Short mmCIF file of C-alpha atoms in Angstrom, two decimals:
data_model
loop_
_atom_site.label_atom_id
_atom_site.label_comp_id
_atom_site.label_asym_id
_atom_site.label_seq_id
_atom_site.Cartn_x
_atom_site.Cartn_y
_atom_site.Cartn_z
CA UNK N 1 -20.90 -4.15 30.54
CA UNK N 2 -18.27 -4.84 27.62
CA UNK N 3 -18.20 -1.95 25.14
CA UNK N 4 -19.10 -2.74 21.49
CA UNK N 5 -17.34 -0.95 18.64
CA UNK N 6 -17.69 -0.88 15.05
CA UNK N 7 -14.44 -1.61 13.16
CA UNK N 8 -12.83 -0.61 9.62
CA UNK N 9 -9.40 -1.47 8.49
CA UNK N 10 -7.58 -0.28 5.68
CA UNK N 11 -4.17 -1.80 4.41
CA UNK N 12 -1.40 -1.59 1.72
CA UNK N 13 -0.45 -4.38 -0.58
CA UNK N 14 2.57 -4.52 -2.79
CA UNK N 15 0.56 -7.23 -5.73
CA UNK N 16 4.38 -7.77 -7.16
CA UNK N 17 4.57 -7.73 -10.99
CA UNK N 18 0.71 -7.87 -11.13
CA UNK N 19 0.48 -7.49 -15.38
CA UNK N 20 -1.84 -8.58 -18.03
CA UNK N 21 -0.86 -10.86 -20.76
CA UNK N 22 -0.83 -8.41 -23.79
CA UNK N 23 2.84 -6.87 -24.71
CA UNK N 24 1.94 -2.65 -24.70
CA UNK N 25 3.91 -1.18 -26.95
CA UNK N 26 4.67 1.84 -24.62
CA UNK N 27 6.08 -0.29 -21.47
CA UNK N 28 8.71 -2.68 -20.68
CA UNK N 29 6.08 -5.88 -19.79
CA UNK N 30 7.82 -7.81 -22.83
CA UNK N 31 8.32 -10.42 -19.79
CA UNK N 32 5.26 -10.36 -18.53
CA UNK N 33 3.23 -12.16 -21.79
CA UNK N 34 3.01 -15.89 -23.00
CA UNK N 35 5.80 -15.87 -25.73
CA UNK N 36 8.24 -13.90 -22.60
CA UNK N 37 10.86 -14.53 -20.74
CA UNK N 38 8.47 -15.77 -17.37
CA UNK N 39 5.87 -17.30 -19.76
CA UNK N 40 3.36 -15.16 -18.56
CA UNK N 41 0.18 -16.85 -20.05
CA UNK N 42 -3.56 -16.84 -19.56
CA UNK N 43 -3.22 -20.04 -16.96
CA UNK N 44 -0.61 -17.90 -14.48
CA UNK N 45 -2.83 -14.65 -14.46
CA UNK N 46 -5.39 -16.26 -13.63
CA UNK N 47 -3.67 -18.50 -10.58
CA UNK N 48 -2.03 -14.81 -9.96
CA UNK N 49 -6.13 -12.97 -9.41
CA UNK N 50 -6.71 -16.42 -7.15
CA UNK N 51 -3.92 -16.27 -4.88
CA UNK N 52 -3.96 -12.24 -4.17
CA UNK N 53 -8.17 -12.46 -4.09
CA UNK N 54 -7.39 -15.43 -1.20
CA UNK N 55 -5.47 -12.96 0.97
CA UNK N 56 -7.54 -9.83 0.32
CA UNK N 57 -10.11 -12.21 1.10
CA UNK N 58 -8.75 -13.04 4.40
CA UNK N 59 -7.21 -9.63 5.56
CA UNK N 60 -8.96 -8.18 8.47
CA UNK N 61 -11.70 -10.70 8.83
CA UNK N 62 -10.98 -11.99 12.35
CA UNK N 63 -11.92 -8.16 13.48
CA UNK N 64 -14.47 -7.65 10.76
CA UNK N 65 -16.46 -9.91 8.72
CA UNK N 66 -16.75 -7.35 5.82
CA UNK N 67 -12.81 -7.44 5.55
CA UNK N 68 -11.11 -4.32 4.21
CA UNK N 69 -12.90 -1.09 4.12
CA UNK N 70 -9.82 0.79 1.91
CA UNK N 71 -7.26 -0.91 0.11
CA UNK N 72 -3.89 0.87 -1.73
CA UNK N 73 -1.70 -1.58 -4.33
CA UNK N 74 1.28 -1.13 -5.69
CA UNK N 75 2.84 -2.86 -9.37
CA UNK N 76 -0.11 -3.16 -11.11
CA UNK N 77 0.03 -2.46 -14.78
CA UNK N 78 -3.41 -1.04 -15.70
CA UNK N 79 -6.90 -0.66 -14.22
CA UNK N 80 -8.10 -3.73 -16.03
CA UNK N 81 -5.75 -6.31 -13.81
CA UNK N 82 -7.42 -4.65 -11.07
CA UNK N 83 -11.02 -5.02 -12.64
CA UNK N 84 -10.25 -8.29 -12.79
CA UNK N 85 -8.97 -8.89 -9.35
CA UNK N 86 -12.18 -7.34 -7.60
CA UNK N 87 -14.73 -8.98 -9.83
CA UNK N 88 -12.63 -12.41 -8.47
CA UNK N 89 -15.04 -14.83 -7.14
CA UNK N 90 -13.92 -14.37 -3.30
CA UNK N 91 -14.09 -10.58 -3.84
CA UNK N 92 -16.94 -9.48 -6.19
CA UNK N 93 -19.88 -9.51 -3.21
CA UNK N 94 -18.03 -6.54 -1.84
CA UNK N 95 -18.20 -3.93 -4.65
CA UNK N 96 -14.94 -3.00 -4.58
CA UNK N 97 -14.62 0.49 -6.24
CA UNK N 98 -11.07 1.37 -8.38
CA UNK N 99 -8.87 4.63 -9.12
CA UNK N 100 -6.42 4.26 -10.80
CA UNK N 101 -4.11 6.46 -13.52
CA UNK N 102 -1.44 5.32 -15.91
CA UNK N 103 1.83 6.68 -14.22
CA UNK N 104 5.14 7.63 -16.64
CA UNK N 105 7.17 4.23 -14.53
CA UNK N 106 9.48 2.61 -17.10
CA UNK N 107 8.60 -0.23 -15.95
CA UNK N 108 5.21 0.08 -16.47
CA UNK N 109 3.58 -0.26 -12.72
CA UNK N 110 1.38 2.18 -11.13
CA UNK N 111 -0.56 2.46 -8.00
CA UNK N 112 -4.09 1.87 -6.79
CA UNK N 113 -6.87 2.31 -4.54
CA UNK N 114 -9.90 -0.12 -4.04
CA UNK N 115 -12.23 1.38 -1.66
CA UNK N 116 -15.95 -0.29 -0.10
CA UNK N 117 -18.61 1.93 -1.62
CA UNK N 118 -20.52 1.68 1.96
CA UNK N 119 -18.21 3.14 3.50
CA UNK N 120 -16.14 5.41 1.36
CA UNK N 121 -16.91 8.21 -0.88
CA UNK N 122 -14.46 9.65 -3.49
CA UNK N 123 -14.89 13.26 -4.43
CA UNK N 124 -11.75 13.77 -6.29
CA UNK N 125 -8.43 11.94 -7.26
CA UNK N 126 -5.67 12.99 -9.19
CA UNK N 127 -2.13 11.92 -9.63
CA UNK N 128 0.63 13.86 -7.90
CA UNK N 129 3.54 14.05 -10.87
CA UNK N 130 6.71 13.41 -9.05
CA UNK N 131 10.02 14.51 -11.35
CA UNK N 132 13.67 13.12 -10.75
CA UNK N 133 16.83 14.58 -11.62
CA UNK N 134 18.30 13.00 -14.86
CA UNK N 135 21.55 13.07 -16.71
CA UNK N 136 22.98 16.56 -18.48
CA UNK N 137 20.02 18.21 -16.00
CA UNK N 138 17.39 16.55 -18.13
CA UNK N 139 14.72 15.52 -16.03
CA UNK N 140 12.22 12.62 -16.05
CA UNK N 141 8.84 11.41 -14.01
CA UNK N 142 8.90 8.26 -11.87
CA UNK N 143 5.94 6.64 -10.64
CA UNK N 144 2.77 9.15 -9.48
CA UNK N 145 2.15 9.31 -6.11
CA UNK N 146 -1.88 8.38 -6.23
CA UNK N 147 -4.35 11.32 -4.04
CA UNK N 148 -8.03 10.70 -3.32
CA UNK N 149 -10.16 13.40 -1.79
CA UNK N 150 -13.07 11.34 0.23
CA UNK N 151 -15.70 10.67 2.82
CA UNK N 152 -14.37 8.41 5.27
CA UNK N 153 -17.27 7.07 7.50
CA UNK N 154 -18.40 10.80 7.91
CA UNK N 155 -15.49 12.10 8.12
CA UNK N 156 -13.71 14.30 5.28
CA UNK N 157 -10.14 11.91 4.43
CA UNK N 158 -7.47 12.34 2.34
CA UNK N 159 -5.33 8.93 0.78
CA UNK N 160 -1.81 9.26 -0.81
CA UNK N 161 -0.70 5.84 -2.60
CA UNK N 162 2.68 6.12 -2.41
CA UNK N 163 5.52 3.75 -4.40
CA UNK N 164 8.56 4.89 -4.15
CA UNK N 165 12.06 4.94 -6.61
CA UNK N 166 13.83 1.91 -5.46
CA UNK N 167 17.84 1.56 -3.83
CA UNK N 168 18.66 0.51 -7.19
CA UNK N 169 22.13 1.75 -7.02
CA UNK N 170 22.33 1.62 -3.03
CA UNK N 171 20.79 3.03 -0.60
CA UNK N 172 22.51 6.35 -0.01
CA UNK N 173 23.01 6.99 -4.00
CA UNK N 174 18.91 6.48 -4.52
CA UNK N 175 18.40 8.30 -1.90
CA UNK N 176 17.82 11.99 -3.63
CA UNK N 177 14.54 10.35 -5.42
CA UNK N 178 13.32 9.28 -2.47
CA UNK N 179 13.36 12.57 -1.11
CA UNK N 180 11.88 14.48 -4.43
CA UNK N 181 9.14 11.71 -3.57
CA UNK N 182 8.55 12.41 -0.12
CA UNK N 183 8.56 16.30 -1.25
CA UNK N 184 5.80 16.20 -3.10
CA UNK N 185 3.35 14.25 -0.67
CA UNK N 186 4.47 16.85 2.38
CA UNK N 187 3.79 19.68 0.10
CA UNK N 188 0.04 18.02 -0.09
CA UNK N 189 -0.24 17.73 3.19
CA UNK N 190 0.79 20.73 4.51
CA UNK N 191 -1.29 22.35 2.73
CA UNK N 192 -3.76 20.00 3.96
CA UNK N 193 -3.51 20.40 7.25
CA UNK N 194 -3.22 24.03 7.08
CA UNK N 195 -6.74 24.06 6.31
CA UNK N 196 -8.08 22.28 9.24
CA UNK N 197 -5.24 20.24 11.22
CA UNK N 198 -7.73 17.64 11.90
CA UNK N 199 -7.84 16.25 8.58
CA UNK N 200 -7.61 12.75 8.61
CA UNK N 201 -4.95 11.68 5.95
CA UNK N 202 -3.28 8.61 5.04
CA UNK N 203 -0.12 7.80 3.67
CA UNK N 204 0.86 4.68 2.33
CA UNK N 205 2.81 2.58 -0.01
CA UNK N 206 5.91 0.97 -0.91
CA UNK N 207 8.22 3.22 0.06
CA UNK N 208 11.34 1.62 -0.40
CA UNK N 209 12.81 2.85 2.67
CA UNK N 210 12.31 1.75 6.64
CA UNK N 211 10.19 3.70 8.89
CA UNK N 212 13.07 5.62 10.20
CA UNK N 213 15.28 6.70 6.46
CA UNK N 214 15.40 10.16 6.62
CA UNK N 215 12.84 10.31 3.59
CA UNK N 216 9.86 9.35 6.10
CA UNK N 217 11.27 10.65 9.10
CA UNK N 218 13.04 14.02 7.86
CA UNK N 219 11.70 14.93 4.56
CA UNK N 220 8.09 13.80 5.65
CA UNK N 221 8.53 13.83 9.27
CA UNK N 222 6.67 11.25 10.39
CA UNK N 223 7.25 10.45 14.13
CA UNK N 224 7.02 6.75 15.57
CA UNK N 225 5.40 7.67 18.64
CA UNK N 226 2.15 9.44 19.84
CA UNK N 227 4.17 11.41 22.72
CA UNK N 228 5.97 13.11 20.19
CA UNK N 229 3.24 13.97 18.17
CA UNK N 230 1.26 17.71 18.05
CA UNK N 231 -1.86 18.03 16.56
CA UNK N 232 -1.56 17.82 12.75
CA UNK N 233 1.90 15.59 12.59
CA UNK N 234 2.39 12.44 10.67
CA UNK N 235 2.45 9.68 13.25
CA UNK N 236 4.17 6.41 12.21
CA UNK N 237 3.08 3.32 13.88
CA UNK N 238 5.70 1.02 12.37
CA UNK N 239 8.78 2.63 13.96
CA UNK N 240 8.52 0.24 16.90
CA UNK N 241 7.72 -2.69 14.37
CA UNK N 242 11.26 -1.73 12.97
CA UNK N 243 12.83 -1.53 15.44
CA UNK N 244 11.64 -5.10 16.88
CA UNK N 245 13.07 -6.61 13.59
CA UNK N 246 9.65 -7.09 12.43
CA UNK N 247 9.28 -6.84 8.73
CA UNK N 248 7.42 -6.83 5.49
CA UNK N 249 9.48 -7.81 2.68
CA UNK N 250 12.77 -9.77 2.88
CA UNK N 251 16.37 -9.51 1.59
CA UNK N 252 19.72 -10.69 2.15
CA UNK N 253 18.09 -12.71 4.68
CA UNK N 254 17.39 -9.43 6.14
CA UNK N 255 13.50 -8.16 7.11
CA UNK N 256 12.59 -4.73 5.73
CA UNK N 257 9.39 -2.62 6.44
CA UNK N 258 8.76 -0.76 3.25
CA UNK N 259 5.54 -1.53 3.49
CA UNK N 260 3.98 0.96 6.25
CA UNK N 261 0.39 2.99 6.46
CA UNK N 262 0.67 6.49 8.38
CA UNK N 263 -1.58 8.89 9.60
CA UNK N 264 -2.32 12.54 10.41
CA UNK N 265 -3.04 12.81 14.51
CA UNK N 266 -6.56 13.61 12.90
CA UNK N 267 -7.01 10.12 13.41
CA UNK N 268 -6.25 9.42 16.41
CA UNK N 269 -8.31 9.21 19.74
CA UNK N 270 -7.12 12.64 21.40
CA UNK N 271 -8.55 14.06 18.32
CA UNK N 272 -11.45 13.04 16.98
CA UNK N 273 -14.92 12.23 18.15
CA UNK N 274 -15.28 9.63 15.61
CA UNK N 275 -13.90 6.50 13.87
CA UNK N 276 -10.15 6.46 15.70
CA UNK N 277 -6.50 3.92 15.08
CA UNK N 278 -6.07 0.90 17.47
CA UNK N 279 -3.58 -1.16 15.82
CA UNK N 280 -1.23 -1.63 13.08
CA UNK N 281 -0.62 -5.64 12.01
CA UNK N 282 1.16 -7.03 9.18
CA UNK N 283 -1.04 -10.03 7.66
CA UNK N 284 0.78 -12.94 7.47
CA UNK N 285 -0.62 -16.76 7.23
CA UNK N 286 1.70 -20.27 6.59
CA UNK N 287 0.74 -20.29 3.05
CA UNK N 288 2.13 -17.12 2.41
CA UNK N 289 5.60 -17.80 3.69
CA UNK N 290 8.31 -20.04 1.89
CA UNK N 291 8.79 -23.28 3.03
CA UNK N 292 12.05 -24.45 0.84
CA UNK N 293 14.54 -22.96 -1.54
CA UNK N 294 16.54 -19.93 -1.16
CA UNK N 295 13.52 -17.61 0.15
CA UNK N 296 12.99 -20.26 2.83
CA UNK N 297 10.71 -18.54 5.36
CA UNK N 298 10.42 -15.21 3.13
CA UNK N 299 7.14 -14.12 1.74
CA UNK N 300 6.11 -16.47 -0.65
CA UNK N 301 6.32 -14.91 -3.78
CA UNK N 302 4.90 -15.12 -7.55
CA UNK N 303 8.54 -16.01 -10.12
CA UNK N 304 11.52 -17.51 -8.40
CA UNK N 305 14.06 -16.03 -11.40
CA UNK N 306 12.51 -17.43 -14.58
CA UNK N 307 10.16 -20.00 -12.70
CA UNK N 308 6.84 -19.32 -11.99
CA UNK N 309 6.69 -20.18 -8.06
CA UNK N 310 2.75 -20.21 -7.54
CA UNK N 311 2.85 -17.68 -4.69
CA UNK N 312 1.43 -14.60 -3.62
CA UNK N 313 3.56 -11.58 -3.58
CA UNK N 314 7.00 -10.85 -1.97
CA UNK N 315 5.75 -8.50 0.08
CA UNK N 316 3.17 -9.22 2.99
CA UNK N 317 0.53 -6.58 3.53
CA UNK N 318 0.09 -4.10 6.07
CA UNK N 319 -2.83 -2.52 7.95
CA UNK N 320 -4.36 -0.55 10.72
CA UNK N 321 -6.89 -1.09 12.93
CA UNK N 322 -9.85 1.79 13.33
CA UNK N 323 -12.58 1.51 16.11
CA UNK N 324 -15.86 3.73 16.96
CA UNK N 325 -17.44 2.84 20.07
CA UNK N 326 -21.15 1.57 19.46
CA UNK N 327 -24.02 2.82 21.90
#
């Protein structure tokens, strides 16, 4: 007799440049309004909430018709584009919850989490502060790295919504915030998982760096492989996605994986008697990819320079699979 399992899924998605119409005084979304640069109007938000509600929509459903169970975003300007995304006609029936702070970015993005009330509980959230070195030793804050203290399908669960400094610069010269990023989530969770190593924890985001940059694999020490791993490690399941070429985002012609959800060994199999990972994918349809132009065959994405394009984000989402067998 088959075995029958109940399945959740959680994923990341990068919402690129996902702003409201009105110009705030205190960030740099000048672009982002009617009378801007990009023409931002009423018309394009609105086709904006459609196109991301169609693939939120869609994410997940072939192994579960109630679709996502936890959600983290990235380049959203303010809790009300995201109030506006789940109450989105293709959305709304599934009560997606919000937390969300207003981060110090100077470009005015933060993170977010959108979570099924059914399924998960929040107990506490609070933005991790994460400060960067600045000129004449003068420091300043880059985006907040997003924690939520939970219930998990029984289970207690911590989330860290991660979006990292870019390689504005290059690679190697960026590098240093990267690191001062990754520092303050492994701080977290060691402390974490010196409580009881069978915490389950995620960690995900835009990180701006592959699965194996030493930010992820040194400074945070996530490993790609589950032989590797002892009991309270960060295990990486998109090392061997990486390394395949497979990617999330594109440049140069070139596919990156910035886009990645980890996990403490809490959730896997070996230890837990509960919900446990199965699979990683990265969601991808046809109308999400480029067809023409200079992104041919890239994620299809919102502004082609000045133009709005009509697409859905340049980054494709990620998630993992979790199962529980069902007597």
């Amino acid at each position: 007799q088959a075995k029958k399992y109940k399945i959740h899924t959680v994923a990341f998605y990068n919402l690129e440049n996902f702003f409201d119409t009105i110009n705030d005084p205190n960030k740099n979304d000048e672009d982002f309004t009617p009378n801007g640069a990009l023409g931002y109007n009423k018309e394009v938000f609105t086709d904006k909430v459609s196109k991301l509600s169609d693939v939120l929509s869609l994410i997940s459903t072939d192994q579960t018709p109630e679709g996502l169970s936890l959600i983290g975003v990235a380049e959203v300007e303010n809790r009300s584009v995201l109030e506006s995304l789940v109450a989105s006609p293709k959305l709304k029936d599934r009560n997606y919850q919000i937390v969300h702070y207003d981060s110090p970015d100077l470009r005015g993005i933060d993170v977010g989490f959108l979570y099924n009330p059914k399924y998960f509980k929040v107990k506490h959230s609070e933005p991790l502060n994460v400060k960067l070195a600045g000129d004449e030793g003068k420091g300043f804050f880059t985006r907040d790295v997003l924690f939520i203290e939970g219930v998990f399908m029984g289970d207690p669960t911590f989330v860290f919504v991660n979006h990292w400094p870019s390689r504005r610069g290059g690679e190697e010269a960026s590098a240093p915030a990267r690191f001062a990023a990754a520092k303050v989530v492994k701080h977290k969770v060691d402390s974490l998982i010196a409580i009881d190593p069978n915490y389950k924890i995620f960690i995900m985001g835009d990180f701006n760096d592959e699965p194996v940059s030493p930010s992820i694999a040194s400074v945070l020490g996530a490993k790609g492989y589950v032989k590797d791993l002892k009991q309270g490690d960060i295990y990486n399941p998109w090392v061997e996605f990486y390394k395949k070429g497979i990617g999330s985002s594109a440049f140069n012609d070139s596919w990156g994986l910035f886009d990645q959800v980890m996990m403490s060994t809490g959730n896997l199999k070996e230890y837990t008697n509960n919900y446990y990972f199965h699979k990683a994918v990265i969601f991808k349809r046809d109308f999400m990819i480029q067809k023409t132009g200079r992104y041919k065959n890239y994620p299809k994405r919102t502004f082609d320079s000045n133009r709005y394009a009509g697409g859905y984000s340049d980054h494709f989402p990620t998630y993992l699979i979790f199962v529980k067998p069902v007597n």
